[in-house]
Amino acid sequence: MENPRIQVGDSFDIRCNTEAYPESVSYKWYINGQQLFNEESSTLKINKIVKSFDKAEVKCRATNKVGSEESTMILNVNHGPVIVEEPEDILAKPGVIATFTCIAEANPPPTYVWIRKSTREVVGFASSMSVTADEKDEQFVCKVFSEGFEEVESNPVKLQVIRKPNT
């Protein structure tokens, strides 16, 4: 079985490539070890695949009078980035290092860019970004990219600096 390039929402067929003599063959299909009852042909039809099947193991078992043979493939389901953990606001004293984290899921794997909102300056390239609090409050945005898909952006996150009251 080949590993085709699959996108979320695709419909496709997986063929159990086996050669047997005698040709009177019965087929069984499994996904992640669970047998798919009512699937007994040499081709498995998948309709509108969902993200949760990324990395799923699909196996077919062909059996005739002489014995059986198995063929396995791992599904590689491409899907755009989704932020699963938004960064949170931080309250810090001047001079303290604050670390923001933004976690996303995507296939191909996500890449990250952190941007200082006021200047649009790029300040980081990982899921976490650290910055030293100075005298003023700042806002940052986490942008997430995955090849072949549109970028997504986190909600703006604030670094609020604790200051003495002015008199």
JSON list of C-alpha atoms in Angstrom, two decimals:
[
{"chain": "A", "resi": 1, "resn": "MET", "atom": "CA", "xyz": [0.00, 0.00, 0.00]},
{"chain": "A", "resi": 2, "resn": "GLU", "atom": "CA", "xyz": [1.34, 3.45, -0.93]},
{"chain": "A", "resi": 3, "resn": "ASN", "atom": "CA", "xyz": [1.27, 6.47, 1.35]},
{"chain": "A", "resi": 4, "resn": "PRO", "atom": "CA", "xyz": [-0.65, 9.08, -0.66]},
{"chain": "A", "resi": 5, "resn": "ARG", "atom": "CA", "xyz": [-0.60, 12.83, 0.09]},
{"chain": "A", "resi": 6, "resn": "ILE", "atom": "CA", "xyz": [-3.90, 13.43, 1.87]},
{"chain": "A", "resi": 7, "resn": "GLN", "atom": "CA", "xyz": [-5.60, 16.68, 2.94]},
{"chain": "A", "resi": 8, "resn": "VAL", "atom": "CA", "xyz": [-8.36, 17.00, 5.53]},
{"chain": "A", "resi": 9, "resn": "GLY", "atom": "CA", "xyz": [-11.69, 16.55, 3.71]},
{"chain": "A", "resi": 10, "resn": "ASP", "atom": "CA", "xyz": [-10.27, 14.36, 0.93]},
{"chain": "A", "resi": 11, "resn": "SER", "atom": "CA", "xyz": [-12.02, 11.19, -0.21]},
{"chain": "A", "resi": 12, "resn": "PHE", "atom": "CA", "xyz": [-9.85, 8.41, -1.60]},
{"chain": "A", "resi": 13, "resn": "ASP", "atom": "CA", "xyz": [-9.43, 4.65, -2.07]},
{"chain": "A", "resi": 14, "resn": "ILE", "atom": "CA", "xyz": [-6.78, 2.41, -0.53]},
{"chain": "A", "resi": 15, "resn": "ARG", "atom": "CA", "xyz": [-6.08, -0.78, -2.45]},
{"chain": "A", "resi": 16, "resn": "CYS", "atom": "CA", "xyz": [-4.82, -3.93, -0.75]},
{"chain": "A", "resi": 17, "resn": "ASN", "atom": "CA", "xyz": [-2.02, -4.96, -3.09]},
{"chain": "A", "resi": 18, "resn": "THR", "atom": "CA", "xyz": [-1.66, -8.70, -2.73]},
{"chain": "A", "resi": 19, "resn": "GLU", "atom": "CA", "xyz": [-1.05, -11.48, -5.20]},
{"chain": "A", "resi": 20, "resn": "ALA", "atom": "CA", "xyz": [-2.56, -14.85, -4.46]},
{"chain": "A", "resi": 21, "resn": "TYR", "atom": "CA", "xyz": [-3.16, -18.18, -6.08]},
{"chain": "A", "resi": 22, "resn": "PRO", "atom": "CA", "xyz": [-5.78, -19.47, -5.79]},
{"chain": "A", "resi": 23, "resn": "GLU", "atom": "CA", "xyz": [-7.35, -16.08, -6.35]},
{"chain": "A", "resi": 24, "resn": "SER", "atom": "CA", "xyz": [-10.31, -16.80, -4.08]},
{"chain": "A", "resi": 25, "resn": "VAL", "atom": "CA", "xyz": [-9.31, -14.22, -1.47]},
{"chain": "A", "resi": 26, "resn": "SER", "atom": "CA", "xyz": [-11.17, -12.67, 1.45]},
{"chain": "A", "resi": 27, "resn": "TYR", "atom": "CA", "xyz": [-10.15, -9.28, 2.83]},
{"chain": "A", "resi": 28, "resn": "LYS", "atom": "CA", "xyz": [-10.28, -7.72, 6.28]},
{"chain": "A", "resi": 29, "resn": "TRP", "atom": "CA", "xyz": [-9.47, -4.08, 7.04]},
{"chain": "A", "resi": 30, "resn": "TYR", "atom": "CA", "xyz": [-8.23, -2.51, 10.29]},
{"chain": "A", "resi": 31, "resn": "ILE", "atom": "CA", "xyz": [-7.65, 1.06, 11.41]},
{"chain": "A", "resi": 32, "resn": "ASN", "atom": "CA", "xyz": [-5.43, 1.42, 14.50]},
{"chain": "A", "resi": 33, "resn": "GLY", "atom": "CA", "xyz": [-6.02, -2.27, 15.23]},
{"chain": "A", "resi": 34, "resn": "GLN", "atom": "CA", "xyz": [-9.84, -2.05, 15.12]},
{"chain": "A", "resi": 35, "resn": "GLN", "atom": "CA", "xyz": [-11.45, -4.27, 12.50]},
{"chain": "A", "resi": 36, "resn": "LEU", "atom": "CA", "xyz": [-13.79, -2.54, 10.07]},
{"chain": "A", "resi": 37, "resn": "PHE", "atom": "CA", "xyz": [-16.66, -5.00, 9.79]},
{"chain": "A", "resi": 38, "resn": "ASN", "atom": "CA", "xyz": [-18.61, -4.82, 6.48]},
{"chain": "A", "resi": 39, "resn": "GLU", "atom": "CA", "xyz": [-15.37, -3.95, 4.63]},
{"chain": "A", "resi": 40, "resn": "GLU", "atom": "CA", "xyz": [-14.49, -7.08, 2.68]},
{"chain": "A", "resi": 41, "resn": "SER", "atom": "CA", "xyz": [-13.31, -5.94, -0.76]},
{"chain": "A", "resi": 42, "resn": "SER", "atom": "CA", "xyz": [-9.74, -5.36, -1.97]},
{"chain": "A", "resi": 43, "resn": "THR", "atom": "CA", "xyz": [-10.34, -1.58, -1.87]},
{"chain": "A", "resi": 44, "resn": "LEU", "atom": "CA", "xyz": [-11.16, 0.54, 1.19]},
{"chain": "A", "resi": 45, "resn": "LYS", "atom": "CA", "xyz": [-13.06, 3.76, 0.46]},
{"chain": "A", "resi": 46, "resn": "ILE", "atom": "CA", "xyz": [-12.38, 6.69, 2.80]},
{"chain": "A", "resi": 47, "resn": "ASN", "atom": "CA", "xyz": [-14.84, 9.59, 2.56]},
{"chain": "A", "resi": 48, "resn": "LYS", "atom": "CA", "xyz": [-13.98, 13.08, 3.82]},
{"chain": "A", "resi": 49, "resn": "ILE", "atom": "CA", "xyz": [-11.10, 12.16, 6.10]},
{"chain": "A", "resi": 50, "resn": "VAL", "atom": "CA", "xyz": [-10.73, 14.14, 9.33]},
{"chain": "A", "resi": 51, "resn": "LYS", "atom": "CA", "xyz": [-7.63, 15.43, 11.13]},
{"chain": "A", "resi": 52, "resn": "SER", "atom": "CA", "xyz": [-7.88, 12.81, 13.89]},
{"chain": "A", "resi": 53, "resn": "PHE", "atom": "CA", "xyz": [-6.82, 10.12, 11.35]},
{"chain": "A", "resi": 54, "resn": "ASP", "atom": "CA", "xyz": [-3.39, 11.72, 10.90]},
{"chain": "A", "resi": 55, "resn": "LYS", "atom": "CA", "xyz": [-0.80, 9.01, 11.74]},
{"chain": "A", "resi": 56, "resn": "ALA", "atom": "CA", "xyz": [-3.52, 6.30, 11.83]},
{"chain": "A", "resi": 57, "resn": "GLU", "atom": "CA", "xyz": [-2.37, 2.81, 10.85]},
{"chain": "A", "resi": 58, "resn": "VAL", "atom": "CA", "xyz": [-4.42, 1.17, 8.08]},
{"chain": "A", "resi": 59, "resn": "LYS", "atom": "CA", "xyz": [-3.91, -2.56, 7.59]},
{"chain": "A", "resi": 60, "resn": "CYS", "atom": "CA", "xyz": [-5.44, -5.06, 5.21]},
{"chain": "A", "resi": 61, "resn": "ARG", "atom": "CA", "xyz": [-5.29, -8.82, 5.58]},
{"chain": "A", "resi": 62, "resn": "ALA", "atom": "CA", "xyz": [-5.83, -10.98, 2.51]},
{"chain": "A", "resi": 63, "resn": "THR", "atom": "CA", "xyz": [-6.60, -14.65, 3.17]},
{"chain": "A", "resi": 64, "resn": "ASN", "atom": "CA", "xyz": [-7.08, -17.67, 0.89]},
{"chain": "A", "resi": 65, "resn": "LYS", "atom": "CA", "xyz": [-6.88, -21.46, 1.35]},
{"chain": "A", "resi": 66, "resn": "VAL", "atom": "CA", "xyz": [-3.09, -21.38, 1.48]},
{"chain": "A", "resi": 67, "resn": "GLY", "atom": "CA", "xyz": [-2.62, -18.63, 4.09]},
{"chain": "A", "resi": 68, "resn": "SER", "atom": "CA", "xyz": [-2.80, -14.90, 4.66]},
{"chain": "A", "resi": 69, "resn": "GLU", "atom": "CA", "xyz": [-0.74, -11.80, 4.02]},
{"chain": "A", "resi": 70, "resn": "GLU", "atom": "CA", "xyz": [-0.90, -8.34, 5.59]},
{"chain": "A", "resi": 71, "resn": "SER", "atom": "CA", "xyz": [-0.09, -4.91, 4.23]},
{"chain": "A", "resi": 72, "resn": "THR", "atom": "CA", "xyz": [0.12, -1.77, 6.38]},
{"chain": "A", "resi": 73, "resn": "MET", "atom": "CA", "xyz": [0.35, 1.96, 5.80]},
{"chain": "A", "resi": 74, "resn": "ILE", "atom": "CA", "xyz": [0.39, 5.03, 8.04]},
{"chain": "A", "resi": 75, "resn": "LEU", "atom": "CA", "xyz": [-1.91, 7.87, 6.97]},
{"chain": "A", "resi": 76, "resn": "ASN", "atom": "CA", "xyz": [-0.29, 11.27, 6.62]},
{"chain": "A", "resi": 77, "resn": "VAL", "atom": "CA", "xyz": [-3.22, 13.72, 6.76]},
{"chain": "A", "resi": 78, "resn": "ASN", "atom": "CA", "xyz": [-2.17, 17.31, 6.07]},
{"chain": "A", "resi": 79, "resn": "HIS", "atom": "CA", "xyz": [-4.08, 19.99, 7.96]},
{"chain": "A", "resi": 80, "resn": "GLY", "atom": "CA", "xyz": [-3.61, 23.68, 8.55]},
{"chain": "A", "resi": 81, "resn": "PRO", "atom": "CA", "xyz": [-2.40, 25.20, 11.81]},
{"chain": "A", "resi": 82, "resn": "VAL", "atom": "CA", "xyz": [-4.75, 25.45, 14.79]},
{"chain": "A", "resi": 83, "resn": "ILE", "atom": "CA", "xyz": [-3.66, 27.18, 17.99]},
{"chain": "A", "resi": 84, "resn": "VAL", "atom": "CA", "xyz": [-4.38, 24.78, 20.86]},
{"chain": "A", "resi": 85, "resn": "GLU", "atom": "CA", "xyz": [-2.78, 26.86, 23.62]},
{"chain": "A", "resi": 86, "resn": "GLU", "atom": "CA", "xyz": [-3.11, 30.65, 23.41]},
{"chain": "A", "resi": 87, "resn": "PRO", "atom": "CA", "xyz": [-0.40, 32.77, 25.07]},
{"chain": "A", "resi": 88, "resn": "GLU", "atom": "CA", "xyz": [-1.44, 34.43, 28.34]},
{"chain": "A", "resi": 89, "resn": "ASP", "atom": "CA", "xyz": [-0.89, 37.95, 29.66]},
{"chain": "A", "resi": 90, "resn": "ILE", "atom": "CA", "xyz": [2.01, 38.39, 32.09]},
{"chain": "A", "resi": 91, "resn": "LEU", "atom": "CA", "xyz": [2.41, 40.91, 34.90]},
{"chain": "A", "resi": 92, "resn": "ALA", "atom": "CA", "xyz": [6.13, 41.56, 35.66]},
{"chain": "A", "resi": 93, "resn": "LYS", "atom": "CA", "xyz": [8.51, 43.94, 37.40]},
{"chain": "A", "resi": 94, "resn": "PRO", "atom": "CA", "xyz": [11.04, 45.86, 35.27]},
{"chain": "A", "resi": 95, "resn": "GLY", "atom": "CA", "xyz": [14.11, 43.70, 34.53]},
{"chain": "A", "resi": 96, "resn": "VAL", "atom": "CA", "xyz": [12.24, 40.41, 34.91]},
{"chain": "A", "resi": 97, "resn": "ILE", "atom": "CA", "xyz": [12.29, 37.97, 31.97]},
{"chain": "A", "resi": 98, "resn": "ALA", "atom": "CA", "xyz": [8.77, 37.05, 30.85]},
{"chain": "A", "resi": 99, "resn": "THR", "atom": "CA", "xyz": [8.17, 33.98, 28.66]},
{"chain": "A", "resi": 100, "resn": "PHE", "atom": "CA", "xyz": [5.11, 33.64, 26.43]},
{"chain": "A", "resi": 101, "resn": "THR", "atom": "CA", "xyz": [4.08, 30.29, 24.93]},
{"chain": "A", "resi": 102, "resn": "CYS", "atom": "CA", "xyz": [1.88, 29.59, 21.91]},
{"chain": "A", "resi": 103, "resn": "ILE", "atom": "CA", "xyz": [1.21, 25.94, 20.96]},
{"chain": "A", "resi": 104, "resn": "ALA", "atom": "CA", "xyz": [-0.28, 24.89, 17.63]},
{"chain": "A", "resi": 105, "resn": "GLU", "atom": "CA", "xyz": [-1.00, 21.66, 15.78]},
{"chain": "A", "resi": 106, "resn": "ALA", "atom": "CA", "xyz": [-0.45, 21.29, 12.04]},
{"chain": "A", "resi": 107, "resn": "ASN", "atom": "CA", "xyz": [0.80, 18.85, 9.44]},
{"chain": "A", "resi": 108, "resn": "PRO", "atom": "CA", "xyz": [3.31, 19.73, 8.02]},
{"chain": "A", "resi": 109, "resn": "PRO", "atom": "CA", "xyz": [4.61, 20.76, 11.48]},
{"chain": "A", "resi": 110, "resn": "PRO", "atom": "CA", "xyz": [4.01, 24.39, 12.44]},
{"chain": "A", "resi": 111, "resn": "THR", "atom": "CA", "xyz": [6.57, 27.19, 12.50]},
{"chain": "A", "resi": 112, "resn": "TYR", "atom": "CA", "xyz": [6.20, 30.26, 14.69]},
{"chain": "A", "resi": 113, "resn": "VAL", "atom": "CA", "xyz": [6.92, 33.98, 14.47]},
{"chain": "A", "resi": 114, "resn": "TRP", "atom": "CA", "xyz": [6.41, 36.40, 17.37]},
{"chain": "A", "resi": 115, "resn": "ILE", "atom": "CA", "xyz": [5.75, 40.06, 16.54]},
{"chain": "A", "resi": 116, "resn": "ARG", "atom": "CA", "xyz": [5.87, 43.14, 18.77]},
{"chain": "A", "resi": 117, "resn": "LYS", "atom": "CA", "xyz": [2.47, 44.71, 18.04]},
{"chain": "A", "resi": 118, "resn": "SER", "atom": "CA", "xyz": [3.49, 48.39, 18.33]},
{"chain": "A", "resi": 119, "resn": "THR", "atom": "CA", "xyz": [6.40, 48.22, 15.84]},
{"chain": "A", "resi": 120, "resn": "ARG", "atom": "CA", "xyz": [5.59, 45.02, 13.84]},
{"chain": "A", "resi": 121, "resn": "GLU", "atom": "CA", "xyz": [9.16, 43.96, 14.73]},
{"chain": "A", "resi": 122, "resn": "VAL", "atom": "CA", "xyz": [9.85, 40.20, 14.67]},
{"chain": "A", "resi": 123, "resn": "VAL", "atom": "CA", "xyz": [11.06, 39.18, 18.14]},
{"chain": "A", "resi": 124, "resn": "GLY", "atom": "CA", "xyz": [11.00, 35.36, 18.10]},
{"chain": "A", "resi": 125, "resn": "PHE", "atom": "CA", "xyz": [10.90, 32.19, 15.98]},
{"chain": "A", "resi": 126, "resn": "ALA", "atom": "CA", "xyz": [9.78, 29.42, 18.33]},
{"chain": "A", "resi": 127, "resn": "SER", "atom": "CA", "xyz": [6.64, 28.37, 20.19]},
{"chain": "A", "resi": 128, "resn": "SER", "atom": "CA", "xyz": [8.01, 30.20, 23.25]},
{"chain": "A", "resi": 129, "resn": "MET", "atom": "CA", "xyz": [9.39, 33.73, 23.33]},
{"chain": "A", "resi": 130, "resn": "SER", "atom": "CA", "xyz": [11.16, 35.47, 26.21]},
{"chain": "A", "resi": 131, "resn": "VAL", "atom": "CA", "xyz": [11.45, 39.21, 26.66]},
{"chain": "A", "resi": 132, "resn": "THR", "atom": "CA", "xyz": [12.81, 41.39, 29.47]},
{"chain": "A", "resi": 133, "resn": "ALA", "atom": "CA", "xyz": [10.24, 43.76, 30.94]},
{"chain": "A", "resi": 134, "resn": "ASP", "atom": "CA", "xyz": [11.36, 47.38, 30.71]},
{"chain": "A", "resi": 135, "resn": "GLU", "atom": "CA", "xyz": [9.47, 50.51, 31.75]},
{"chain": "A", "resi": 136, "resn": "LYS", "atom": "CA", "xyz": [6.46, 50.27, 29.44]},
{"chain": "A", "resi": 137, "resn": "ASP", "atom": "CA", "xyz": [3.68, 47.79, 28.73]},
{"chain": "A", "resi": 138, "resn": "GLU", "atom": "CA", "xyz": [3.89, 45.88, 25.45]},
{"chain": "A", "resi": 139, "resn": "GLN", "atom": "CA", "xyz": [1.73, 43.60, 23.31]},
{"chain": "A", "resi": 140, "resn": "PHE", "atom": "CA", "xyz": [2.83, 40.65, 21.19]},
{"chain": "A", "resi": 141, "resn": "VAL", "atom": "CA", "xyz": [1.20, 38.36, 18.64]},
{"chain": "A", "resi": 142, "resn": "CYS", "atom": "CA", "xyz": [2.15, 34.77, 17.80]},
{"chain": "A", "resi": 143, "resn": "LYS", "atom": "CA", "xyz": [1.78, 33.87, 14.09]},
{"chain": "A", "resi": 144, "resn": "VAL", "atom": "CA", "xyz": [1.73, 30.20, 13.13]},
{"chain": "A", "resi": 145, "resn": "PHE", "atom": "CA", "xyz": [2.56, 28.85, 9.68]},
{"chain": "A", "resi": 146, "resn": "SER", "atom": "CA", "xyz": [2.31, 25.43, 8.01]},
{"chain": "A", "resi": 147, "resn": "GLU", "atom": "CA", "xyz": [3.44, 24.91, 4.42]},
{"chain": "A", "resi": 148, "resn": "GLY", "atom": "CA", "xyz": [0.51, 24.93, 2.00]},
{"chain": "A", "resi": 149, "resn": "PHE", "atom": "CA", "xyz": [-1.96, 26.53, 4.44]},
{"chain": "A", "resi": 150, "resn": "GLU", "atom": "CA", "xyz": [-2.96, 30.01, 5.56]},
{"chain": "A", "resi": 151, "resn": "GLU", "atom": "CA", "xyz": [-1.28, 31.39, 8.67]},
{"chain": "A", "resi": 152, "resn": "VAL", "atom": "CA", "xyz": [-3.18, 31.80, 11.93]},
{"chain": "A", "resi": 153, "resn": "GLU", "atom": "CA", "xyz": [-2.60, 34.40, 14.59]},
{"chain": "A", "resi": 154, "resn": "SER", "atom": "CA", "xyz": [-3.01, 34.28, 18.37]},
{"chain": "A", "resi": 155, "resn": "ASN", "atom": "CA", "xyz": [-4.97, 36.83, 20.32]},
{"chain": "A", "resi": 156, "resn": "PRO", "atom": "CA", "xyz": [-2.69, 39.74, 21.28]},
{"chain": "A", "resi": 157, "resn": "VAL", "atom": "CA", "xyz": [-0.93, 39.07, 24.57]},
{"chain": "A", "resi": 158, "resn": "LYS", "atom": "CA", "xyz": [0.15, 41.77, 27.06]},
{"chain": "A", "resi": 159, "resn": "LEU", "atom": "CA", "xyz": [3.29, 42.22, 29.09]},
{"chain": "A", "resi": 160, "resn": "GLN", "atom": "CA", "xyz": [2.15, 44.58, 31.84]},
{"chain": "A", "resi": 161, "resn": "VAL", "atom": "CA", "xyz": [4.92, 46.19, 33.83]},
{"chain": "A", "resi": 162, "resn": "ILE", "atom": "CA", "xyz": [4.42, 46.74, 37.58]},
{"chain": "A", "resi": 163, "resn": "ARG", "atom": "CA", "xyz": [5.37, 50.32, 38.46]},
{"chain": "A", "resi": 164, "resn": "LYS", "atom": "CA", "xyz": [5.29, 52.54, 41.55]},
{"chain": "A", "resi": 165, "resn": "PRO", "atom": "CA", "xyz": [2.47, 55.03, 41.60]},
{"chain": "A", "resi": 166, "resn": "ASN", "atom": "CA", "xyz": [3.37, 58.50, 40.33]},
{"chain": "A", "resi": 167, "resn": "THR", "atom": "CA", "xyz": [3.03, 61.34, 42.85]}
]
